Short mmCIF file of C-alpha atoms in Angstrom, two decimals:
data_model
loop_
_atom_site.label_atom_id
_atom_site.label_comp_id
_atom_site.label_asym_id
_atom_site.label_seq_id
_atom_site.Cartn_x
_atom_site.Cartn_y
_atom_site.Cartn_z
CA MET A 4 160.77 -108.28 122.03
CA ARG A 5 157.12 -107.96 121.01
CA ASN A 6 156.31 -106.12 124.22
CA ARG A 7 159.09 -103.63 123.55
CA MET A 8 157.76 -103.05 120.04
CA LYS A 9 154.24 -102.50 121.40
CA VAL A 10 155.53 -100.01 123.97
CA SER A 11 157.58 -98.18 121.34
CA THR A 12 154.61 -98.03 118.98
CA LEU A 13 152.34 -96.75 121.75
CA LEU A 14 154.83 -94.05 122.74
CA PHE A 15 155.19 -93.00 119.10
CA LEU A 16 151.42 -92.70 118.66
CA MET A 17 151.11 -90.69 121.89
CA ILE A 18 153.82 -88.28 120.73
CA VAL A 19 152.17 -87.84 117.32
CA LEU A 20 148.76 -87.26 118.90
CA SER A 21 150.12 -84.78 121.43
CA THR A 22 151.98 -82.92 118.68
CA ASN A 23 148.87 -82.72 116.50
CA LEU A 24 146.73 -81.48 119.39
CA LEU A 25 149.32 -78.87 120.35
CA PHE A 26 149.57 -77.71 116.73
CA SER A 27 145.81 -77.37 116.38
CA ARG A 28 145.52 -75.41 119.61
CA ASN A 29 148.37 -73.07 118.69
CA PHE A 30 146.76 -72.62 115.28
CA ARG A 31 143.46 -71.56 116.80
CA VAL A 32 145.14 -69.09 119.18
CA ASN A 33 145.74 -66.87 116.15
CA GLN A 34 142.08 -67.08 115.11
CA VAL A 35 140.67 -65.11 118.06
CA PRO A 36 141.57 -61.47 118.79
CA ASN A 37 144.46 -61.09 121.24
CA GLY A 38 144.64 -64.87 121.57
CA SER A 39 148.38 -64.62 122.16
CA LYS A 40 147.93 -63.19 125.67
CA TYR A 41 146.67 -66.43 127.20
CA SER A 42 147.84 -68.72 124.39
CA CYS A 43 146.31 -72.22 124.81
CA ASN A 44 144.60 -71.12 128.03
CA THR A 45 142.29 -68.92 125.97
CA CYS A 46 140.29 -72.10 125.25
CA HIS A 47 141.81 -74.64 127.67
CA THR A 48 142.73 -74.99 131.33
CA GLY A 49 146.22 -75.79 132.55
CA PHE A 50 148.01 -75.25 129.21
CA GLY A 51 146.48 -78.00 127.12
CA GLY A 52 144.09 -79.45 129.69
CA PRO A 53 140.29 -79.72 129.35
CA ARG A 54 138.48 -77.00 127.41
CA ASN A 55 137.15 -74.08 129.42
CA ASP A 56 133.65 -72.69 128.77
CA PHE A 57 134.85 -70.51 125.88
CA GLY A 58 136.68 -73.45 124.31
CA LYS A 59 133.63 -75.70 124.69
CA GLN A 60 131.41 -73.15 122.95
CA ILE A 61 133.86 -72.82 120.07
CA GLU A 62 134.23 -76.59 119.73
CA THR A 63 130.48 -77.22 119.59
CA SER A 64 129.27 -74.29 117.48
CA TYR A 65 132.01 -72.05 116.07
CA LEU A 66 134.37 -74.16 113.94
CA ASP A 67 134.16 -74.48 110.17
CA VAL A 68 134.58 -77.78 108.33
CA SER A 69 138.38 -77.35 108.42
CA GLY A 70 138.45 -76.77 112.17
CA ASN A 71 139.06 -73.01 111.97
CA VAL A 72 137.49 -70.70 114.55
CA LEU A 73 134.50 -68.68 113.27
CA TRP A 74 135.17 -65.46 115.16
CA GLY A 75 132.56 -62.79 114.51
CA SER A 76 129.68 -60.89 116.03
CA ALA A 77 127.72 -63.99 117.07
CA LEU A 78 130.57 -65.39 119.18
CA ALA A 79 131.73 -61.97 120.38
CA LEU A 80 128.32 -61.10 121.82
CA LEU A 81 128.12 -64.27 123.93
CA ASP A 82 129.33 -64.43 127.54
CA SER A 83 130.77 -67.95 127.63
CA ASP A 84 131.96 -67.86 131.24
CA ASN A 85 128.94 -65.90 132.58
CA ASP A 86 131.06 -63.22 134.25
CA GLY A 87 128.97 -60.30 133.01
CA LYS A 88 131.34 -59.39 130.17
CA SER A 89 130.90 -60.63 126.60
CA ASN A 90 133.62 -62.63 124.87
CA GLY A 91 134.24 -59.65 122.60
CA GLU A 92 134.59 -57.25 125.52
CA GLU A 93 137.08 -59.55 127.21
CA LEU A 94 139.14 -59.90 124.02
CA GLN A 95 138.94 -56.14 123.20
CA ASP A 96 136.75 -56.70 120.11
CA PRO A 97 133.21 -56.04 121.41
CA ASN A 98 131.44 -56.18 118.04
CA GLY A 99 133.41 -59.06 116.53
CA ASN A 100 134.86 -56.94 113.71
CA TRP A 101 138.38 -58.37 113.95
CA LYS A 102 139.50 -60.79 111.22
CA THR A 103 142.41 -63.25 111.24
CA GLY A 104 145.50 -61.38 110.11
CA ASP A 105 144.29 -57.97 111.33
CA PRO A 106 146.32 -56.07 113.95
CA ALA A 107 145.34 -56.96 117.51
CA PRO A 108 142.44 -54.72 118.61
CA GLY A 109 142.15 -52.66 121.78
CA THR A 110 144.70 -52.66 124.59
CA LEU A 111 146.52 -55.89 125.45
CA SER A 112 146.73 -55.06 129.16
CA LEU A 113 142.91 -54.92 129.31
CA VAL A 114 142.42 -58.34 127.70
CA SER A 115 140.87 -60.93 130.02
CA ASN A 116 140.12 -64.62 129.54
CA PRO A 117 136.62 -65.28 128.07
CA GLY A 118 136.69 -68.80 129.47
CA ASP A 119 137.58 -67.90 133.06
CA PRO A 120 134.85 -66.27 135.21
CA ASN A 121 137.54 -64.98 137.59
CA SER A 122 139.23 -63.05 134.79
CA THR A 123 137.33 -59.86 133.90
CA THR A 124 138.12 -56.81 131.83
CA ASP A 125 138.02 -53.10 132.59
CA ILE A 126 137.08 -52.26 128.99
CA GLU A 127 136.06 -48.63 128.57
CA ASP A 128 133.00 -47.51 126.66
CA HIS A 129 135.07 -45.73 124.04
CA LEU A 130 136.58 -49.06 122.97
CA VAL A 131 133.22 -50.24 121.59
CA LEU A 132 133.93 -49.82 117.90
CA LEU A 133 131.22 -49.04 115.38
CA PRO A 134 130.91 -51.28 112.31
CA ARG A 135 132.71 -50.05 109.20
CA THR A 136 130.83 -52.15 106.64
CA LEU A 137 127.54 -53.98 106.20
CA GLN A 138 128.09 -57.52 107.45
CA LEU A 139 125.81 -60.57 107.80
CA TYR A 140 127.34 -63.13 110.15
CA PRO A 141 126.80 -66.92 110.22
CA ASN A 142 123.51 -67.80 111.86
CA TYR A 143 123.48 -69.54 115.23
CA PRO A 144 122.78 -72.33 115.76
CA ASN A 145 123.46 -73.92 112.39
CA PRO A 146 122.14 -76.54 111.69
CA PHE A 147 118.97 -75.50 113.52
CA ASN A 148 115.49 -76.76 114.41
CA PRO A 149 113.35 -74.73 114.08
CA THR A 150 114.73 -71.41 115.40
CA THR A 151 117.97 -69.63 114.54
CA THR A 152 119.39 -66.15 115.13
CA LEU A 153 120.75 -63.96 112.33
CA THR A 154 123.18 -61.24 113.41
CA PHE A 155 124.30 -58.33 111.25
CA SER A 156 126.32 -55.12 111.56
CA VAL A 157 125.23 -51.84 109.99
CA PRO A 158 127.67 -48.91 109.49
CA GLU A 159 125.04 -46.17 109.07
CA PRO A 160 121.29 -45.47 109.39
CA SER A 161 119.46 -47.35 106.65
CA VAL A 162 116.49 -49.49 105.67
CA LEU A 163 117.42 -53.16 105.40
CA ARG A 164 115.69 -56.22 103.97
CA LEU A 165 116.55 -59.62 105.42
CA VAL A 166 115.18 -62.25 103.06
CA ILE A 167 114.99 -66.01 103.63
CA LEU A 168 115.22 -68.08 100.44
CA ASN A 169 114.83 -71.81 99.85
CA SER A 170 117.36 -73.91 97.94
CA VAL A 171 115.95 -72.91 94.53
CA GLY A 172 115.89 -69.19 95.30
CA GLN A 173 112.21 -68.79 96.14
CA GLN A 174 111.42 -66.27 98.87
CA VAL A 175 110.18 -67.88 102.08
CA ARG A 176 110.17 -64.99 104.55
CA GLU A 177 111.09 -61.32 104.62
CA PHE A 178 112.01 -59.01 107.49
CA GLU A 179 112.39 -55.24 107.15
CA HIS A 180 114.52 -53.21 109.54
CA HIS A 181 114.61 -49.42 109.83
CA ILE A 182 118.03 -48.84 111.40
CA SER A 183 118.44 -45.44 113.06
CA ALA A 184 122.03 -45.82 114.29
CA PRO A 185 125.11 -47.86 113.35
CA GLY A 186 125.64 -50.99 115.40
CA THR A 187 125.07 -54.72 115.58
CA TYR A 188 121.55 -56.14 115.43
CA SER A 189 119.89 -59.54 115.31
CA GLN A 190 116.77 -61.17 113.92
CA ILE A 191 115.30 -64.49 115.06
CA TRP A 192 113.75 -66.72 112.39
CA ASN A 193 111.39 -69.33 113.80
CA GLY A 194 111.34 -71.53 110.72
CA LEU A 195 107.94 -70.29 109.50
CA ASP A 196 107.12 -68.92 106.06
CA GLU A 197 105.05 -65.80 105.36
CA THR A 198 101.80 -67.76 105.86
CA GLY A 199 102.87 -69.10 109.25
CA VAL A 200 103.55 -72.62 108.00
CA SER A 201 106.66 -74.46 109.22
CA VAL A 202 109.14 -74.98 106.38
CA MET A 203 110.64 -78.35 105.49
CA SER A 204 114.13 -79.57 106.36
CA GLY A 205 116.79 -78.52 103.90
CA ILE A 206 119.16 -75.79 102.78
CA TYR A 207 118.08 -72.17 103.06
CA PHE A 208 119.78 -68.86 102.39
CA ALA A 209 119.56 -65.58 104.28
CA ARG A 210 120.23 -62.46 102.22
CA LEU A 211 120.76 -59.03 103.78
CA GLU A 212 120.08 -56.13 101.40
CA SER A 213 120.82 -52.43 101.76
CA GLY A 214 120.45 -50.45 98.56
CA LYS A 215 122.70 -52.09 95.97
CA VAL A 216 124.75 -53.93 98.59
CA SER A 217 123.83 -57.45 99.71
CA GLN A 218 125.35 -60.37 101.59
CA THR A 219 124.17 -63.98 101.68
CA ILE A 220 124.80 -66.88 104.05
CA ARG A 221 123.86 -70.56 103.84
CA MET A 222 121.76 -72.24 106.54
CA LEU A 223 120.63 -75.80 107.20
CA MET A 224 117.40 -76.81 108.92
CA LEU A 225 117.33 -80.36 110.27
CA LYS A 226 114.16 -81.75 111.83
#
């Protein structure tokens, strides 16, 4: 009798676990552009099997605290499966402009799997969309030690200030960019202040400024 109860309990737990995993995977399918084409295989192999290279990269670096996918320029510009096409190109969102809830970008028939090196896209140059707004994306990696990359999109030629602030709002480092054409750009911060001294572990903020418009993100340095 006890053995039967143990078996029943084990089966119940396996069903609950499988259901939860399936739900989470289906949930994330809607958090990448055109994720519906390959469904779970966008991030996994064999419909729910081990994570592919794209899924591994998301799992390790591109989930928020609630487990939601952080799709944006940083992830779009990577080539997870090393097939010569970026994740954004394969998913028809080259610059990472798509947001959850937006209409699917590009052409569905041209979508390829960013986690499968044998699946490549024939994306045309005209599908590379220009940014519509100023956008500062989450830095990568985060947490970091001591170097991190800040990526931002610019809709028009402009002069930008990228300022690093400590937790009390004091300026640590400043970068100035003279942008001549709209597009997506990046800046590496090596963890040094203006005097060339390595900053301490802790919370920092990166603020992108263009005229009266600014955006700020939170970063964490761990040594």
